[in-house]
Coordinates of C-alpha atoms in Angstrom, one line a residue:
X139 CA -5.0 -0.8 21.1
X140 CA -5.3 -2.5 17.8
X141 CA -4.5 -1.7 14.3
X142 CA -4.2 -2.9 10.9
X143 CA -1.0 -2.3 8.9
X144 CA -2.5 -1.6 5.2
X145 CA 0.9 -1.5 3.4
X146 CA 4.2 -3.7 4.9
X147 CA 5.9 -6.5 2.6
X148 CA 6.2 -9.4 5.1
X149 CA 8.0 -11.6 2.6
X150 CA 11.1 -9.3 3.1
X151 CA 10.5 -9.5 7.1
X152 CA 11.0 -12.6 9.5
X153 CA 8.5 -14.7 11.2
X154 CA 9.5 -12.8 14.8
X155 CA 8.3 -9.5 13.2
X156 CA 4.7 -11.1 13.2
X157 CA 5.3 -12.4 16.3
X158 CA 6.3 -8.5 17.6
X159 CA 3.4 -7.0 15.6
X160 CA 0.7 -9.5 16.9
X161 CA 2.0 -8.8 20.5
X162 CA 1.7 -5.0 19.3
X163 CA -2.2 -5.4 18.7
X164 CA -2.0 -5.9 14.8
X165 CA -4.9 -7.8 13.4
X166 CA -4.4 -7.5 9.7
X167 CA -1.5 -6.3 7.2
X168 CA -2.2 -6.1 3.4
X169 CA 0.8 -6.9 1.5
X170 CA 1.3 -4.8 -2.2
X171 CA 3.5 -6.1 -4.6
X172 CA 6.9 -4.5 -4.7
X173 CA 10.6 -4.8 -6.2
X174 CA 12.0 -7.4 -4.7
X175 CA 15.4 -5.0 -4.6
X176 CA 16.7 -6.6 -8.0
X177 CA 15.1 -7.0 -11.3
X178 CA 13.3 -10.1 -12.0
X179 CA 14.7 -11.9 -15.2
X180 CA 11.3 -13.7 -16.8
X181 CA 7.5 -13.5 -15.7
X182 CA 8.1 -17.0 -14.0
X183 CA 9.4 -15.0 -11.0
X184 CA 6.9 -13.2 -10.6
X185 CA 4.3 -16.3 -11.0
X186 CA 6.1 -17.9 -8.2
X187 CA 5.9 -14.3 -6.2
X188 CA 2.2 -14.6 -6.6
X189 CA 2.0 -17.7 -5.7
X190 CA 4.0 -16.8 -2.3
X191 CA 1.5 -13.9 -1.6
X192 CA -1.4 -15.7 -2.1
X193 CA -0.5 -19.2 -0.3
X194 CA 2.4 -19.3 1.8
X195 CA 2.1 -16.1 3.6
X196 CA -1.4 -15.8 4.6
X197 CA -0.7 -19.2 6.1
X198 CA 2.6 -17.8 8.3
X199 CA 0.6 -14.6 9.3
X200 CA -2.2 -17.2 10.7
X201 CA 0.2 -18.5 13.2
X202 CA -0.1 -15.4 15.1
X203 CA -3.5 -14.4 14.5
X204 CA -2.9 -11.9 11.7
X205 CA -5.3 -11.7 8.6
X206 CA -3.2 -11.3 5.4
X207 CA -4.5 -9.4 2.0
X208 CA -2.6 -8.8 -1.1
X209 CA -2.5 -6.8 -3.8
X210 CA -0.8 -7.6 -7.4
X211 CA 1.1 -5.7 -10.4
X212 CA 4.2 -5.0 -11.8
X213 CA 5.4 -2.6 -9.5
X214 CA 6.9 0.4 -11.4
X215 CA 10.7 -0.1 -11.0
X216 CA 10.5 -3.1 -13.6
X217 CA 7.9 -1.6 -15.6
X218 CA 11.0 0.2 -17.9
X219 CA 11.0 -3.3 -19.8
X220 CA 7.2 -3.0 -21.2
X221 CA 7.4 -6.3 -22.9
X222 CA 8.5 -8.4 -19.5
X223 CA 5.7 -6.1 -17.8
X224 CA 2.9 -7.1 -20.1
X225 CA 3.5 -10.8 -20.5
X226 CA 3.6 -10.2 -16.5
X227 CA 0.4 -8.9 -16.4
X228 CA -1.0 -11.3 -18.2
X229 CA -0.7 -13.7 -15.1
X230 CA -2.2 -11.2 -12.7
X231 CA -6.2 -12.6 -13.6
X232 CA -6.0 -15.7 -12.8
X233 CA -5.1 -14.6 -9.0
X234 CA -7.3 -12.1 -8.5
X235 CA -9.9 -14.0 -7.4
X236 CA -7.8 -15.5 -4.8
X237 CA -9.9 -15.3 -1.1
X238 CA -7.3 -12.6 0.1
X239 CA -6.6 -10.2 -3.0
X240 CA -7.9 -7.1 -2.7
X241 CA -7.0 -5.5 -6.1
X242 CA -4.3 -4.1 -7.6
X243 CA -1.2 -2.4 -6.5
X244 CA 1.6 -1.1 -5.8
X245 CA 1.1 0.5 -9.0
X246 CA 2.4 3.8 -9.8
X247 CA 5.4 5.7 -11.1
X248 CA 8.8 5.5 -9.8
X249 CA 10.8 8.3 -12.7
X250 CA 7.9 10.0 -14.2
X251 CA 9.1 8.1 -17.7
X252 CA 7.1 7.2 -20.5
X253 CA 7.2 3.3 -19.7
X254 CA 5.7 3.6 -16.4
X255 CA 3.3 6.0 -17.3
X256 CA 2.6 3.3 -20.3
X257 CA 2.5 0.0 -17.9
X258 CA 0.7 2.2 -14.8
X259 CA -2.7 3.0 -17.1
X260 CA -2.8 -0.5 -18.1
X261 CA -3.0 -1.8 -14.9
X262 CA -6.0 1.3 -14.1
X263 CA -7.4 -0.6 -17.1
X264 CA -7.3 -4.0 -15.8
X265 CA -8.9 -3.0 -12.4
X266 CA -11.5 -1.0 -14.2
X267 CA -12.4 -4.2 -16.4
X268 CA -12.3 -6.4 -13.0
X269 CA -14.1 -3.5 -10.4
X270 CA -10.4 -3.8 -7.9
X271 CA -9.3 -1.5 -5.6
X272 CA -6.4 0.5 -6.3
X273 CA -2.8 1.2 -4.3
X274 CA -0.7 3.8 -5.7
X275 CA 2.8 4.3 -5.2
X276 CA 4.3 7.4 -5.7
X277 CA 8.1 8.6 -6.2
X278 CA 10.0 8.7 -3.5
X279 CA 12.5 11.6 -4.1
X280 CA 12.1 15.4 -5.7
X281 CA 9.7 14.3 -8.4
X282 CA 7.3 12.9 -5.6
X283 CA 4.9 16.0 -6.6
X284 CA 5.1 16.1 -10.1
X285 CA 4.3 12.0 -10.5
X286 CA 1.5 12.5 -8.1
X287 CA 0.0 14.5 -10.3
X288 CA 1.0 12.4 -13.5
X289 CA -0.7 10.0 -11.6
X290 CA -3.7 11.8 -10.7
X291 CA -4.3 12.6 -14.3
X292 CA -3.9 9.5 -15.7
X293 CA -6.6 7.6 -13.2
X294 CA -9.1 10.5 -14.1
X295 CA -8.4 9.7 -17.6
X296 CA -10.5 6.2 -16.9
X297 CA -13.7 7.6 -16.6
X298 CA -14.5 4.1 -14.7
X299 CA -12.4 4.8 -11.6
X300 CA -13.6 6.2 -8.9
X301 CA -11.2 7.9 -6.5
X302 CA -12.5 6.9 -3.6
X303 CA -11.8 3.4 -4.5
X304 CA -7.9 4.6 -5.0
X305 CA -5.3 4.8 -2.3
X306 CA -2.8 7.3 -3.1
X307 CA 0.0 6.4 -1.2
X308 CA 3.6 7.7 0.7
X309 CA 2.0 11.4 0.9
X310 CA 4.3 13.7 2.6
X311 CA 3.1 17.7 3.0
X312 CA 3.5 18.7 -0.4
X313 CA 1.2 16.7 -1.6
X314 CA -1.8 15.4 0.9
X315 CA -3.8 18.3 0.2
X316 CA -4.0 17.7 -3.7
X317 CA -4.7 14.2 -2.9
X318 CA -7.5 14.5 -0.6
X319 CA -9.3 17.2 -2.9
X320 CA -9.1 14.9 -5.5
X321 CA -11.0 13.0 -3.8
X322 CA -9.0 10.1 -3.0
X323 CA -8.1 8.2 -0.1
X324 CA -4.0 9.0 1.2
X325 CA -2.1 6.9 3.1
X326 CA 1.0 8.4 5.1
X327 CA 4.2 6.0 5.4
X328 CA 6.4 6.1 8.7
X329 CA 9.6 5.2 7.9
X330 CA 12.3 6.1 10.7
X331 CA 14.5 8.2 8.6
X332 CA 12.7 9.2 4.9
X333 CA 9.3 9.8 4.5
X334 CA 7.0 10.3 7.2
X335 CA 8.4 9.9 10.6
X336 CA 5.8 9.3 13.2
X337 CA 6.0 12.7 14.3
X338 CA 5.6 14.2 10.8
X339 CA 2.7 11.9 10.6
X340 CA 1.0 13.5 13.8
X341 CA 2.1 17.0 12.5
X342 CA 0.1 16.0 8.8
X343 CA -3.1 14.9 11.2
X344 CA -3.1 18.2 13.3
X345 CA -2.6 20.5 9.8
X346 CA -5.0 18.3 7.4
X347 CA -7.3 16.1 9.7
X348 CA -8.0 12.8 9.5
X349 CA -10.6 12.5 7.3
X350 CA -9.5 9.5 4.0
X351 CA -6.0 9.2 5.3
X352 CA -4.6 6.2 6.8
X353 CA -1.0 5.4 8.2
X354 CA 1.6 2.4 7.4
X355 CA 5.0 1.0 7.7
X356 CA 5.6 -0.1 4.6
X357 CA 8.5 -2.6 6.2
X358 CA 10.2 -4.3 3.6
X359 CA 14.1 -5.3 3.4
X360 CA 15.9 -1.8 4.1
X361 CA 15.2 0.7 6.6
X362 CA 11.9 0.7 8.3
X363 CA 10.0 -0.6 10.7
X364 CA 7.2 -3.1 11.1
X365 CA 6.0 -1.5 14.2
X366 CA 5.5 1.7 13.3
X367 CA 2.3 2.0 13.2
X368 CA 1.7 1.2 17.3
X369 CA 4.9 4.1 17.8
X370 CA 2.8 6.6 15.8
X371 CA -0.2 5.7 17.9
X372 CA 2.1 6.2 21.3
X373 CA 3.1 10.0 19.0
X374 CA -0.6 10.7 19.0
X375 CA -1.5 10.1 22.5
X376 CA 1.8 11.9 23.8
X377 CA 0.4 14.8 22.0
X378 CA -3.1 14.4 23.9
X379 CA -5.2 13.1 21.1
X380 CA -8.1 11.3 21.7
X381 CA -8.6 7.6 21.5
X382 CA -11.2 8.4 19.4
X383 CA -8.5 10.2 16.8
X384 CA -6.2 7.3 17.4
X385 CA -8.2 4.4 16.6
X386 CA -9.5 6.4 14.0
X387 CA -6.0 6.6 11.8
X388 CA -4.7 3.6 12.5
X389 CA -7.7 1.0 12.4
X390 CA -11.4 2.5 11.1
X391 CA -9.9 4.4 8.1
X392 CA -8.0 1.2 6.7
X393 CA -11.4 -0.9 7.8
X394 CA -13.6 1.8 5.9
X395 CA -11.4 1.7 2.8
X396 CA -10.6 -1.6 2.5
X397 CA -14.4 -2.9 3.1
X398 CA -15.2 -1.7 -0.3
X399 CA -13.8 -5.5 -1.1
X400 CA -16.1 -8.2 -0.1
X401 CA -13.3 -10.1 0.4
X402 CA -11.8 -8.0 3.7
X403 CA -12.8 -9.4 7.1
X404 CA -11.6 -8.9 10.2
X405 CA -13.2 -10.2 13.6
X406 CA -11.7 -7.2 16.4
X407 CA -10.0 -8.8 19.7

């Protein structure tokens, strides 16, 4: 079956992984902006990052028949510095009407702290002045359910967003339900140790449903796994779901939320 991978950071992953993923029946990825595991000294890194994003990756995830999408921001790790994250934002315009980004992300908060809180409603601004789509990160650890609702807040407070143009993502079960009634789209990541693990995934499905929520591997450089999106599928059918369900999580709910961008295309095998 085929899929779309809506959140994996290819630049930290080697050209076999597409090879693995295409094999796997992946058509498309989008790629957020992330920490690149260090802090990034001057906005001129971060130029060049764009620049990779937007030209030299789509062209390696070609090779193999994979469409790649982008998002762009300062992601909240490096936001603490609000002069570096401003003069860094003032480079994200000029790409956003690149042919493969979608809008902005992976925005969000990473401590709860002032600065990111600061740095994350700018960027809410800047996609409400240029009508983007929105991918939200939220804090990995025992603040993940207080910043979600930080984060919450903080979007409603731009009476120009609409929430179901907002991802919220790296939900666990403490806090897809506040997410969905928000009205807001949830995406679940499966990482093979933290977050959700494929079968945590298929229990969140079973308990929630599968209405807005979609499933990724967020692979990057540490721990995780750029095909765990087809093992979550294999969870789901060992379980006796339908192909129906299956396809649904995996490829029509990233295709319905990412088709609010004229921009996403993707021609099915």
């Amino acid at each position: 079956m085929t899929y779309i991978d809506p959140h994996i950071h290819m630049v930290s992953r080697t050209t076999d992984d597409y090879q693995r993923m295409a094999q796997a029946g992946c058509l498309a990825i989008t790629e957020p902006a992330f920490w690149a595991g260090f802090d990034r000294s001057s906005p001129r890194g971060f130029y060049d990052y764009f620049r990779q994003l937007t030209e030299s990756e789509p062209s390696r995830a070609a090779q193999f028949g994979i469409r790649h999408f982008t998002w762009l921001c300062i992601n909240p790790k490096e936001a603490e510095d609000p002069g570096l994250a401003r003069e860094v934002m003032s480079l994200i315009p000029d790409f956003l009407d690149r042919p493969n980004v979608l809008g902005i992300g992976e925005i969000g908060l990473n401590k709860n702290s002032r600065n990111e809180l600061e740095i994350f409603e700018a960027h809410v601004e800047l996609a409400a002045q240029r009508n983007q789509l929105i991918l939200v990160h939220t804090p990995h650890l025992e603040d993940k359910r207080k910043g979600t609702r930080l984060i919450m807040d903080a979007i409603r407070r731009n009476s120009r967003i609409d929430p179901g143009r907002v991802l919220i993502d790296h939900v666990e079960e403490h806090t897809v339900q506040m997410v969905l009634d928000a009205g807001f789209w949830a995406g679940m990541t499966l990482y093979p140790d933290t977050k959700c693990t494929p079968q945590r995934a298929a229990d969140i499905f079973e308990m929630y449903g599968t209405e807005r929520i979609w499933i990724n591997s967020a692979g990057d450089w540490g721990i995780s796994d750029p095909l765990a999106v087809p093992k979550c599928q294999v969870e789901l059918r060992r379980r006796g779901h339908t192909e129906d369900l299956v396809r649904r999580v995996s490829l029509q709910n990233p295709q319905t939320f990412l088709s609010q961008s004229p921009k996403f295309k993707v021609n099915e095998r």
